[in-house]
Amino acid sequence: MTQAIQKTLRDSAGMRWTALLLLALAMFCSYIFMDILSPIKDLMQETRGWDSTAFGTMQGSEVFLNVFVFFLIFAGIILDKMGVRFTAVLSAAVMLVGACVKWYAVTESFIGSELETWFTNNLNYIPVFDELGVSPFYEGMPASAKFAACGFMIFGCGCEMAGITVSRGIVKWFKGREMALAMGSEMALARLGVATCMIFSPFFAKLGGTVSVSRSVAFGVVLMCIALIMTIVYFFMDKKLDSQTGEAEEKDDPFRIKDLGQILTSSGFWLVALLCVLYYSAIFPFQKYAVNMLQCNLTLTAPAADSFWAQDKVTIIQYVIMLVVAGFGFASNFQKSKGRQYGMLALSIIALITYCYMGYMRQSAESIFAVFPLLAVLITPILGSYVDHKGKAASMLILGSLLLIACHLTFAFILPMFEGNAIGGIIIAYATILVLGSSFSLVPASLWPSVPKLVDAKVIGSAYALIFWIQNIGLWLFPLLIGKVLDDTNPGVTDPTKFDYTAPLVMLACLGVAALILGFILKAVDKKKGIGLEEPNIK
């Protein structure tokens, strides 16, 4: 029996990491679609009449059903009852449906259709939600934004379900092994989706010299089809594992609502959940406005139409260089030979410098912000491995909060000082974006592997669901708040590249301050109660 157990897929490093790769590729595609309109906010205002309030309301709608219809809680129950593989495929299918709806909302076919007329005349008042001030629509909101919001809500249900499913899947395949490294690696690969989105969304929107925002969303829809394929492959792989181990996806002891009591009565759980919502609320909503923020604060001069830097092929070249940065940087963490490790690291750094130079020459805000996840890809495996072998997860959360505060304040007060200085402004932007990305990598490497230390294995899916639900409150609220604050602090501004972003950035820095305070409290509670957050995962 022991011999048979040792030969399961889970005990093979290659199979274990293949399973992780399938889940990570699905999340990679979902991350691209999540921010598919973020780098073309200015085009949405010019072509579809979406002001900052409409844009922010639509972006916040992604998590509306998760928060206010408690879909994420149900997703956790589905995950605990039906298992990882079923929920993975279901989540990918739901994301694809939502992506298709959002795509149609921004197509030319929607303009002038009966559907547009219906959305213009309806959903201007939602009983109860309007009274509570949490309606996903408002009177005067463009019909295309309303319909896109409906699609984004559906997508959001699948996306957040996928998030908790991937976390549970990694626990299933990596518990007792390199779990923090696996979670960090998954997020590092998934976050390349952010960079891919920033590079290719404007590329497709402006392809051929004509602007069409629907082309960008169509690109995302194709990727969601790929995500569904990845989860189907994982389905059969996971089923094979269960047939080898004799484990069952459906537990003999079914999920009970009262089991949530052991989660909700844990002070450590609440501190981690609140820290999560504060930290992620300062990152994900910012991503949706970051390109426009750079457009408003940097002095960018588009290259001449006949120059090399204005050609479409430069986008492809720059993306290939980005993959070199990520690939060699990530692979350097797994080299046993120091010479090979440092060689790969050197190639990664050279490629990163090359990428940054190309971004400067292209004078493109979206390609400048696309460096956001690159440093994270390099250091997340390092941090994950460190947590696995040395611990210090709570300390890493504190460091991440400090970096977060510094970056948002730099964007708010230092970057505007370089207005008119093209080189200086872009250097400050690159440095701050890279540090912010590295700050972001501290969270998945330290926070998510801590959850299994806080709750019983039977309700891990529900614990992740609760954390994601609390997190989603912030992800719904802050895109909307940023949009409203932008419109309120920039009265009469119609040029989408002339907004003053100081107030929204200070608001996000305040979230970092609150997260920092909670980080210190969490570390104190961990020391007092012996939760083990500062202890290594591998003992």
XYZ file of C-alpha atoms in Angstrom:
539
model
C 0.000 0.000 0.000
C 2.780 2.400 0.966
C 4.552 1.634 -2.283
C 1.383 2.464 -4.253
C 0.844 5.734 -2.435
C 4.371 6.865 -3.173
C 3.747 6.450 -6.887
C 0.685 8.700 -7.124
C 0.652 11.769 -9.362
C 0.877 13.996 -6.310
C 4.195 12.460 -5.307
C 5.681 13.131 -8.726
C 7.160 16.639 -8.827
C 6.568 16.837 -12.581
C 2.884 15.918 -12.321
C 2.383 18.140 -9.283
C 3.759 21.165 -11.097
C 1.900 20.285 -14.290
C -1.369 20.432 -12.344
C -0.290 23.787 -10.982
C 0.556 25.032 -14.482
C -2.906 24.157 -15.792
C -4.587 26.082 -12.967
C -2.164 28.992 -13.309
C -2.744 29.294 -17.071
C -6.488 29.467 -16.488
C -5.953 32.261 -13.952
C -3.510 33.950 -16.363
C -6.284 34.215 -18.951
C -8.807 35.434 -16.377
C -6.404 38.165 -15.171
C -6.111 39.425 -18.739
C -9.861 39.698 -19.155
C -10.325 41.202 -15.697
C -8.449 44.362 -16.732
C -9.058 44.230 -20.472
C -10.559 47.757 -20.543
C -8.207 49.294 -17.967
C -5.462 50.456 -20.375
C -8.032 51.932 -22.781
C -10.065 53.983 -20.283
C -9.448 57.078 -22.413
C -10.794 55.305 -25.508
C -13.913 54.185 -23.642
C -14.639 57.831 -22.800
C -13.990 58.978 -26.360
C -15.860 56.194 -28.193
C -18.569 55.115 -25.728
C -19.050 58.187 -23.542
C -17.964 56.487 -20.303
C -16.846 59.148 -17.820
C -14.822 58.138 -14.746
C -17.961 57.408 -12.712
C -19.398 55.125 -15.417
C -16.027 53.433 -15.888
C -15.548 52.901 -12.152
C -19.110 51.652 -11.639
C -18.711 49.133 -14.457
C -15.324 47.972 -13.143
C -16.689 47.563 -9.614
C -19.610 45.504 -10.899
C -17.284 42.525 -11.370
C -17.720 41.518 -7.737
C -21.259 42.834 -7.140
C -23.017 39.436 -7.133
C -20.218 37.928 -5.063
C -20.703 40.544 -2.355
C -24.399 41.382 -2.293
C -25.924 38.103 -3.460
C -23.320 36.151 -1.441
C -22.362 34.103 -4.479
C -18.838 33.580 -3.143
C -20.217 31.944 -0.017
C -22.215 29.570 -2.196
C -19.093 29.016 -4.304
C -17.230 27.900 -1.185
C -20.031 25.486 -0.326
C -20.028 24.146 -3.905
C -16.264 23.696 -3.694
C -16.419 21.832 -0.387
C -19.271 19.578 -1.571
C -18.413 19.029 -5.242
C -14.632 19.215 -5.135
C -11.871 21.043 -6.957
C -12.177 19.635 -10.456
C -15.929 20.165 -10.905
C -15.738 23.703 -9.515
C -12.727 24.543 -11.710
C -14.577 23.656 -14.921
C -17.768 25.364 -13.727
C -15.910 28.576 -12.912
C -14.232 28.682 -16.333
C -17.573 28.147 -18.093
C -19.213 30.957 -16.092
C -16.317 33.296 -16.889
C -16.670 32.570 -20.603
C -20.402 33.366 -20.579
C -19.805 36.669 -18.792
C -16.955 37.560 -21.156
C -19.193 37.048 -24.197
C -21.878 39.347 -22.736
C -19.334 42.066 -21.990
C -17.892 41.766 -25.483
C -21.270 42.276 -27.135
C -21.928 45.314 -24.934
C -18.990 47.215 -26.443
C -19.472 46.123 -30.061
C -20.801 48.365 -32.807
C -23.764 45.986 -33.144
C -25.003 46.983 -29.696
C -25.206 50.651 -30.682
C -28.702 51.464 -31.904
C -30.054 48.015 -31.064
C -33.268 47.325 -29.173
C -31.125 46.017 -26.354
C -29.393 49.386 -26.064
C -32.779 51.114 -25.948
C -33.965 48.780 -23.199
C -30.882 49.340 -21.068
C -31.156 53.100 -21.593
C -34.730 53.130 -20.314
C -34.370 50.538 -17.546
C -32.206 49.667 -14.555
C -32.068 53.342 -13.576
C -33.570 52.515 -10.205
C -33.046 49.247 -8.307
C -35.275 48.956 -5.193
C -33.438 48.400 -1.912
C -30.002 48.621 -3.547
C -30.577 52.276 -4.444
C -31.796 53.029 -0.922
C -28.657 51.401 0.464
C -26.476 53.271 -2.018
C -24.967 50.104 -3.489
C -26.767 49.829 -6.840
C -24.555 48.629 -9.714
C -26.320 51.086 -12.034
C -27.456 54.702 -11.894
C -29.665 56.998 -13.936
C -27.731 58.416 -16.862
C -25.243 55.546 -16.975
C -24.516 54.684 -20.642
C -26.446 51.637 -21.818
C -23.263 49.939 -23.036
C -21.728 50.367 -19.568
C -24.841 48.864 -17.939
C -24.863 45.815 -20.195
C -21.079 45.423 -19.871
C -21.564 45.552 -16.106
C -24.062 42.674 -16.326
C -21.538 40.589 -18.217
C -18.768 41.573 -15.823
C -20.913 40.478 -12.866
C -21.276 37.029 -14.403
C -17.568 36.906 -15.199
C -16.770 37.986 -11.653
C -18.743 35.094 -10.190
C -16.665 32.646 -12.183
C -13.387 34.469 -11.596
C -13.642 34.572 -7.812
C -14.919 30.989 -7.758
C -11.813 30.092 -9.754
C -9.647 31.935 -7.248
C -10.793 29.920 -4.253
C -10.748 26.740 -6.339
C -7.130 27.242 -7.371
C -6.138 27.913 -3.761
C -7.909 24.733 -2.629
C -6.375 22.787 -5.526
C -2.863 23.852 -4.546
C -3.525 22.801 -0.959
C -4.706 19.418 -2.263
C -1.626 18.831 -4.432
C 1.066 20.525 -2.316
C 0.129 20.230 1.359
C 3.177 19.103 3.337
C 5.386 20.027 0.398
C 6.439 23.333 -1.213
C 2.968 24.919 -0.799
C 3.994 28.569 -0.398
C 6.335 28.266 -3.379
C 3.482 26.768 -5.402
C 1.021 29.517 -4.429
C 3.587 32.212 -5.081
C 4.518 30.695 -8.431
C 0.862 30.421 -9.477
C 0.247 34.074 -8.717
C 3.492 35.111 -10.412
C 2.405 33.420 -13.646
C -1.182 34.614 -13.345
C -0.065 38.199 -12.858
C 1.753 38.115 -16.144
C -1.810 38.430 -17.372
C -1.800 42.016 -16.121
C 1.262 42.812 -18.226
C -0.187 40.972 -21.220
C -3.390 42.952 -20.914
C -1.560 46.276 -20.715
C 0.451 45.420 -23.828
C -2.202 43.865 -26.064
C -5.479 45.564 -25.138
C -4.409 48.917 -26.666
C -2.671 47.015 -29.476
C -5.892 45.332 -30.605
C -8.003 48.442 -29.953
C -5.821 50.504 -32.335
C -4.886 47.743 -34.787
C -4.808 48.875 -38.392
C -5.079 52.551 -37.503
C -8.793 52.383 -36.624
C -10.030 52.382 -33.042
C -12.303 49.502 -32.017
C -12.544 48.730 -28.312
C -14.519 45.553 -29.045
C -11.427 43.962 -30.618
C -9.663 44.137 -27.262
C -12.537 42.396 -25.491
C -12.767 39.781 -28.268
C -9.097 38.964 -27.601
C -10.053 38.350 -23.984
C -12.964 36.097 -24.971
C -10.629 33.866 -26.990
C -8.368 33.543 -23.947
C -11.328 32.549 -21.772
C -11.986 29.688 -24.211
C -8.387 28.589 -23.613
C -8.941 28.836 -19.843
C -11.910 26.476 -20.120
C -9.758 23.965 -22.011
C -7.077 24.146 -19.298
C -9.597 23.349 -16.553
C -11.012 20.419 -18.521
C -7.520 18.929 -18.831
C -7.012 19.493 -15.089
C -10.357 17.740 -14.440
C -9.075 14.454 -15.848
C -5.700 14.795 -14.185
C -7.273 15.419 -10.774
C -9.685 12.521 -11.269
C -6.729 10.239 -11.958
C -5.104 11.358 -8.692
C -8.225 10.488 -6.684
C -8.436 7.075 -8.312
C -4.861 6.414 -7.173
C -5.234 7.646 -3.605
C -8.767 6.405 -2.970
C -9.793 9.905 -1.910
C -13.262 11.141 -2.820
C -14.114 14.586 -4.094
C -17.440 14.458 -2.251
C -16.771 14.144 1.475
C -18.633 11.579 3.590
C -19.100 14.262 6.237
C -21.042 16.929 4.296
C -20.649 20.667 4.704
C -22.770 22.214 7.450
C -23.438 25.911 7.978
C -22.534 25.584 11.656
C -19.012 24.582 10.577
C -18.475 28.246 9.692
C -18.513 29.004 13.400
C -14.980 27.731 13.868
C -13.858 30.089 11.089
C -15.720 33.179 12.267
C -14.584 32.810 15.878
C -10.897 32.831 14.935
C -9.269 36.213 15.583
C -6.358 35.221 13.370
C -8.749 34.525 10.500
C -10.388 37.942 10.839
C -7.064 39.748 10.938
C -5.903 37.949 7.803
C -9.241 38.637 6.067
C -9.246 42.347 6.923
C -5.605 42.712 5.981
C -6.444 41.042 2.678
C -9.315 43.396 1.841
C -7.285 46.497 2.716
C -4.222 45.421 0.785
C -5.980 44.138 -2.339
C -8.286 47.188 -2.401
C -5.197 49.350 -2.763
C -3.881 47.263 -5.668
C -6.577 45.841 -7.950
C -8.711 49.017 -8.234
C -5.494 50.987 -8.830
C -4.628 48.705 -11.762
C -7.854 49.740 -13.461
C -6.798 53.413 -13.421
C -3.000 53.129 -13.456
C -2.509 53.647 -17.191
C -4.743 56.708 -17.188
C -2.912 57.996 -14.084
C 0.381 57.749 -15.964
C -1.133 59.464 -19.005
C -2.124 62.341 -16.731
C 1.231 62.662 -14.948
C 3.869 61.824 -17.550
C 4.999 63.991 -20.448
C 4.520 61.586 -23.341
C 5.046 62.455 -26.996
C 3.856 59.869 -29.486
C 6.585 58.776 -31.956
C 6.237 59.831 -35.565
C 3.837 57.651 -37.539
C 6.599 56.549 -39.928
C 9.130 55.696 -37.207
C 10.120 52.201 -36.098
C 8.661 52.788 -32.619
C 5.179 53.452 -34.019
C 4.955 50.101 -35.820
C 2.673 47.321 -34.597
C 5.491 44.766 -34.656
C 7.259 46.642 -31.854
C 4.433 45.536 -29.535
C 5.165 41.888 -30.346
C 8.919 42.366 -29.881
C 8.394 44.100 -26.552
C 6.109 41.330 -25.329
C 8.637 38.654 -26.307
C 11.281 40.548 -24.322
C 8.855 40.670 -21.397
C 8.489 36.890 -21.545
C 12.288 36.604 -21.525
C 12.395 38.765 -18.385
C 9.756 36.653 -16.691
C 10.964 33.283 -17.948
C 14.643 33.624 -17.080
C 13.904 35.451 -13.839
C 11.463 32.783 -12.710
C 13.633 29.867 -13.830
C 16.689 31.268 -12.028
C 15.019 30.388 -8.723
C 15.112 26.676 -9.511
C 18.724 26.296 -10.639
C 21.029 24.219 -8.438
C 24.138 25.582 -10.142
C 25.014 29.071 -8.883
C 26.632 29.910 -12.196
C 23.512 29.026 -14.153
C 21.319 30.808 -11.612
C 23.255 34.070 -11.791
C 23.521 33.785 -15.566
C 19.765 33.524 -15.966
C 19.270 36.346 -13.498
C 21.675 38.555 -15.456
C 19.846 37.806 -18.716
C 16.560 38.654 -17.032
C 17.862 41.997 -15.799
C 19.344 42.877 -19.200
C 16.017 42.014 -20.855
C 14.162 44.141 -18.264
C 16.374 47.153 -19.006
C 15.797 46.587 -22.733
C 12.048 46.407 -22.181
C 12.046 49.642 -20.174
C 14.057 51.410 -22.881
C 11.558 50.299 -25.512
C 8.688 51.537 -23.344
C 10.379 54.923 -23.115
C 10.953 55.098 -26.871
C 7.350 54.147 -27.552
C 6.158 56.853 -25.121
C 3.360 54.511 -24.123
C 1.777 54.644 -20.667
C 0.329 51.155 -21.034
C 3.694 49.565 -21.869
C 5.297 51.460 -18.968
C 2.780 50.092 -16.463
C 3.118 46.611 -17.950
C 6.364 46.166 -15.943
C 4.146 45.971 -12.824
C 4.260 42.171 -12.380
C 7.758 41.522 -13.769
C 9.749 41.959 -10.563
C 7.027 39.999 -8.759
C 7.553 37.071 -11.145
C 11.232 37.100 -10.218
C 10.962 37.345 -6.442
C 7.651 35.611 -5.621
C 9.165 32.104 -5.843
C 12.030 33.314 -3.632
C 9.597 34.634 -1.055
C 7.423 31.516 -1.268
C 10.419 29.256 -0.769
C 11.549 31.414 2.156
C 8.142 31.059 3.855
C 8.230 27.298 3.223
C 11.641 26.880 4.846
C 12.066 29.882 7.200
C 8.578 31.257 7.910
C 8.070 34.965 8.767
C 4.750 35.264 6.866
C 3.353 37.968 9.166
C 6.558 40.002 8.880
C 6.316 39.875 5.085
C 2.780 41.264 5.223
C 4.075 44.211 7.242
C 6.852 44.860 4.727
C 4.367 44.667 1.862
C 2.168 47.306 3.507
C 5.119 49.669 3.990
C 6.088 49.393 0.323
C 2.463 49.903 -0.710
C 2.212 53.175 1.232
C 5.488 54.480 -0.167
C 4.504 53.723 -3.769
C 1.079 55.374 -3.698
C 2.485 58.493 -2.031
C 5.231 58.612 -4.662
C 2.611 58.507 -7.426
C 0.575 61.182 -5.637
C 3.272 63.746 -4.804
C 6.654 62.968 -6.361
C 5.700 61.869 -9.893
C 3.759 65.115 -10.636
C 6.912 67.089 -9.740
C 8.556 65.672 -12.866
C 5.900 66.994 -15.244
C 7.737 68.283 -18.295
C 10.740 66.076 -17.561
C 10.156 63.159 -19.904
C 13.133 61.056 -18.835
C 12.961 61.754 -15.091
C 9.225 61.127 -14.897
C 9.440 57.791 -16.694
C 12.369 56.634 -14.511
C 10.389 57.462 -11.352
C 7.341 55.710 -12.817
C 9.271 52.556 -13.714
C 10.990 52.329 -10.323
C 7.764 52.870 -8.376
C 5.761 50.409 -10.470
C 8.411 47.704 -10.048
C 8.516 48.209 -6.272
C 4.713 48.149 -6.092
C 4.725 44.875 -8.023
C 7.273 43.391 -5.641
C 5.112 44.527 -2.731
C 2.182 42.714 -4.295
C 4.199 39.498 -4.463
C 4.602 39.454 -0.687
C 0.896 38.770 -0.165
C 0.323 35.487 -2.057
C 3.640 34.117 -0.821
C 2.769 34.773 2.821
C -0.986 35.292 3.309
C -2.660 32.456 1.389
C -0.456 29.633 2.748
C -1.331 30.891 6.252
C -5.038 30.061 5.929
C -4.639 26.276 6.413
C -2.946 27.073 9.740
C -6.048 28.950 10.904
C -8.901 26.563 10.073
C -9.690 22.846 9.900
C -8.946 21.160 6.570
C -12.654 20.256 6.138
C -13.657 23.904 5.731
C -10.643 25.333 3.915
C -12.774 26.004 0.829
C -15.299 27.946 2.890
C -12.512 29.832 4.676
C -11.032 30.944 1.358
C -14.533 31.846 0.167
C -15.133 34.047 3.216
C -11.809 35.810 2.759
C -12.517 36.363 -0.924
C -16.022 37.635 -0.079
C -14.645 40.172 2.384
C -11.958 41.106 -0.140
C -14.612 41.565 -2.827
C -16.349 44.248 -0.780
C -13.273 46.397 -1.287
C -12.906 45.402 -4.927
C -16.495 46.523 -5.546
C -16.276 49.740 -3.546
C -12.932 51.256 -4.476
C -13.103 51.267 -8.294
C -16.410 53.092 -7.876
C -14.956 55.466 -5.257
C -11.903 56.281 -7.365
C -14.147 57.159 -10.312
C -16.416 59.368 -8.203
C -13.473 61.076 -6.488
C -11.858 61.737 -9.871
C -15.002 63.366 -11.256
C -15.597 65.351 -8.040
C -12.018 66.639 -7.793
C -11.746 67.421 -11.505
C -14.897 69.443 -12.280
C -15.171 70.515 -15.897
C -12.246 68.354 -17.059
C -13.209 66.616 -20.302
C -9.763 65.583 -21.533
C -9.191 62.050 -20.112
C -5.436 62.719 -19.933
C -5.715 65.818 -17.723
C -7.120 64.426 -14.459
C -5.512 65.167 -11.096
C -5.080 61.799 -9.347
C -3.765 63.110 -6.013
C -6.923 62.503 -3.945
C -7.539 58.886 -5.119
C -3.881 57.983 -4.567
C -3.873 59.398 -1.029
C -7.034 57.384 -0.347
C -5.260 54.206 -1.470
C -2.199 55.041 0.657
C -4.506 55.283 3.689
C -5.594 51.706 3.017
C -1.937 50.747 3.211
C -1.609 52.472 6.596
C -4.586 50.520 7.936
C -3.100 47.279 6.561
C 0.216 48.078 8.252
C -1.488 48.493 11.632
C -3.336 45.196 11.201
C -0.087 43.517 10.214
C 1.504 44.477 13.529
C -1.598 43.296 15.417
C -1.565 39.987 13.522
C 2.080 39.424 14.401
C 1.341 40.115 18.079
C -1.655 37.737 18.092
C 0.401 35.060 16.355
C 3.117 35.360 18.996
C 0.597 35.251 21.839
C -1.567 32.364 20.588
C 1.083 30.387 18.742
C -0.846 30.206 15.463
C 2.392 29.502 13.618
C 2.312 32.216 10.964
C 5.982 32.987 11.573
C 6.912 29.305 11.400
C 7.977 27.503 8.191
C 5.528 25.341 6.250
C 8.089 22.562 5.783
C 9.330 21.187 9.084
